[in-house]
XYZ file of C-alpha atoms in Angstrom:
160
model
C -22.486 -14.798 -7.064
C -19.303 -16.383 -6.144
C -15.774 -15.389 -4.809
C -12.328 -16.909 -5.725
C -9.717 -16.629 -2.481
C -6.006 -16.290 -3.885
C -3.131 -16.093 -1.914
C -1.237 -12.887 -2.559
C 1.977 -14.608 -3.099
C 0.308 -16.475 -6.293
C -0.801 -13.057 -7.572
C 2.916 -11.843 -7.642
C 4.040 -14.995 -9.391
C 6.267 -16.604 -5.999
C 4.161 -18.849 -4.277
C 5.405 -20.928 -1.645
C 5.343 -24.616 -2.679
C 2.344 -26.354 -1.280
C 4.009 -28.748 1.601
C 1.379 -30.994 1.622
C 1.754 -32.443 -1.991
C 4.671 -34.585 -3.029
C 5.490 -32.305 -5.145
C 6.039 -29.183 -3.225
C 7.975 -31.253 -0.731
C 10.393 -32.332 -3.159
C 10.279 -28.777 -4.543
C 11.854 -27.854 -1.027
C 13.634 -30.187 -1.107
C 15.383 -29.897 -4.292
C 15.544 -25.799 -3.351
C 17.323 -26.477 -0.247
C 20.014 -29.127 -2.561
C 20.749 -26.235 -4.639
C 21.297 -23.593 -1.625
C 24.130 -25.675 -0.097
C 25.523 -26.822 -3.263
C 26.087 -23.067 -4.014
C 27.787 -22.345 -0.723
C 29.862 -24.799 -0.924
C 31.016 -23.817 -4.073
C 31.214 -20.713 -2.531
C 33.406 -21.536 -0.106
C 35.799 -22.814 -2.021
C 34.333 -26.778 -1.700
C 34.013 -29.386 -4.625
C 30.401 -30.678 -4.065
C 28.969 -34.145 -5.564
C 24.935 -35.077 -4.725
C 25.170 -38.342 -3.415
C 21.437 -37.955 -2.028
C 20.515 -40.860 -4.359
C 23.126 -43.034 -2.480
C 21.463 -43.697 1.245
C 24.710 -43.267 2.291
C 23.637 -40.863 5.319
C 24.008 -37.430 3.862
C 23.226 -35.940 0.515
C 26.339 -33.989 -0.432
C 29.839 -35.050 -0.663
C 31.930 -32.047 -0.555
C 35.698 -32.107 -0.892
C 37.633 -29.544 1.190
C 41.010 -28.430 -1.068
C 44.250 -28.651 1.022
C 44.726 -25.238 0.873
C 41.378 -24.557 2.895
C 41.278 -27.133 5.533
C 42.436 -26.092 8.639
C 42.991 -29.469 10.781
C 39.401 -30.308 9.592
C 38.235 -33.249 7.528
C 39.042 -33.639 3.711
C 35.772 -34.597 3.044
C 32.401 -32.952 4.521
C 29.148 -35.132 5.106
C 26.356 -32.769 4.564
C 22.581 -33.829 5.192
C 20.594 -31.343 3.693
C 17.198 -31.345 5.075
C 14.458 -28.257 3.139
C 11.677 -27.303 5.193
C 8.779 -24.991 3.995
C 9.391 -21.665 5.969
C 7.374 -21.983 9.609
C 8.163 -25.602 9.926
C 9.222 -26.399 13.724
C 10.453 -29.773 13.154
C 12.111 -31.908 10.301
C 12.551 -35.682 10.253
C 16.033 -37.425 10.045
C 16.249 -41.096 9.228
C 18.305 -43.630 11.594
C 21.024 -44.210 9.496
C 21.694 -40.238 9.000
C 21.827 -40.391 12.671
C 24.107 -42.782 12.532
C 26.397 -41.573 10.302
C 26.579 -38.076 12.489
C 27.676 -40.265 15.289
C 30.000 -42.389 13.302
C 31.639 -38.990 11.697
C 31.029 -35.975 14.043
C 33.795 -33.964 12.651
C 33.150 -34.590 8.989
C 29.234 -34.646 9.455
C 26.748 -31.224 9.020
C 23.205 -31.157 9.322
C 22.078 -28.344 6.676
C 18.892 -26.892 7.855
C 17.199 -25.007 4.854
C 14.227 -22.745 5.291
C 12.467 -22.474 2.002
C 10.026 -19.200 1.516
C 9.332 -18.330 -2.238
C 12.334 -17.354 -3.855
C 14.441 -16.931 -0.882
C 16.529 -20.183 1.307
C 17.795 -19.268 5.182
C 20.484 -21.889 5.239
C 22.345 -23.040 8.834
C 25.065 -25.050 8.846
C 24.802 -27.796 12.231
C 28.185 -29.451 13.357
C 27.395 -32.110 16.121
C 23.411 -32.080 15.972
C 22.962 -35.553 17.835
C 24.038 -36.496 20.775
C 22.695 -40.427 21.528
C 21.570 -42.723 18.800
C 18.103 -43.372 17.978
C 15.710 -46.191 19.009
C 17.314 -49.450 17.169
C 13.759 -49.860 16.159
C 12.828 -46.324 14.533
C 12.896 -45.556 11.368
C 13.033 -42.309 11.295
C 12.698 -39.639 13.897
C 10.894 -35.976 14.245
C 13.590 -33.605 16.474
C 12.390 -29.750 17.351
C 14.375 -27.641 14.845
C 14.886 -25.207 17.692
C 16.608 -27.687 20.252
C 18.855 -28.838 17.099
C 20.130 -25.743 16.701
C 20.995 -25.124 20.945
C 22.534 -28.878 21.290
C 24.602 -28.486 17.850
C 27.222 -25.755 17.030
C 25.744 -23.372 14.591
C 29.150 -23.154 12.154
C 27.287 -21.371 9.437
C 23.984 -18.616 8.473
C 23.257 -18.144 4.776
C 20.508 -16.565 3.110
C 19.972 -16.261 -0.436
C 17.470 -15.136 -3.226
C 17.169 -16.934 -6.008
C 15.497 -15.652 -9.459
């Protein structure tokens, strides 16, 4: 006898993707590009993926005239996917650095993947001190990012 254990979301056809392969991280990843790329459109916003740059943030996104309100021409949007339940997510030094450089043109987009469906939120003025000149990288508590930053935006969408 034997027994084969499948998780009910495979059944249905909308499994999560598995975090712990390459692949399913960059399948968040590229779920939560496409979420913010789509409200920007949304709002009105010219977007450009610039992820491929290192230039600090992964979308470019052009404000029109007519929509900016005293606010920057240009947004600086770090888009950072996390698998649904994640607590933390990992920012590089030089995105850091480029929200500290740019605070009113910078926005940390937090994107909660689960299946089919992204919980976007929208971060203006996530950090508030630079990192260690020595770290590469560094792990910040998704819930602490969210009280120290202003919350400008909530989005959640279902994709098919």
């Amino acid at each position: 006898g034997g027994a084969l254990v499948v998780p009910v979301g495979m059944l249905a056809g909308d499994a999560a993707p598995d975090r712990s392969t390459a692949a399913g991280r960059r399948e968040v990843e590229l779920a939560g590009m496409r979420a913010v790329m789509a409200i920007e459109r949304e709002l009105g916003f010219t977007p450009r993926d610039r992820s491929a740059d290192n230039c600090g943030y992964d979308i470019e996104s052009v404000v029109p005239d007519e929509l900016r309100a005293k606010g920057p021409a240009l947004r600086m949007i770090e888009v950072k996917g996390r698998a649904a339940g994640a607590t933390t997510v990992t920012v590089s030094h030089n995105e850091v650095m480029c929200a500290l450089n740019r605070p009113d043109a910078f926005v940390l987009a937090l994107v909660e993947v689960d299946g089919n469906t992204t919980r976007t939120s929208y971060i203006a003025h996530p950090f508030t001190s630079p990192p260690d000149y020595a770290a590469a990288s560094t792990n910040y508590d998704i819930a602490r990012l969210r009280e120290a930053g202003d919350v400008i935006l909530e989005r959640e969408q279902t994709w098919q």
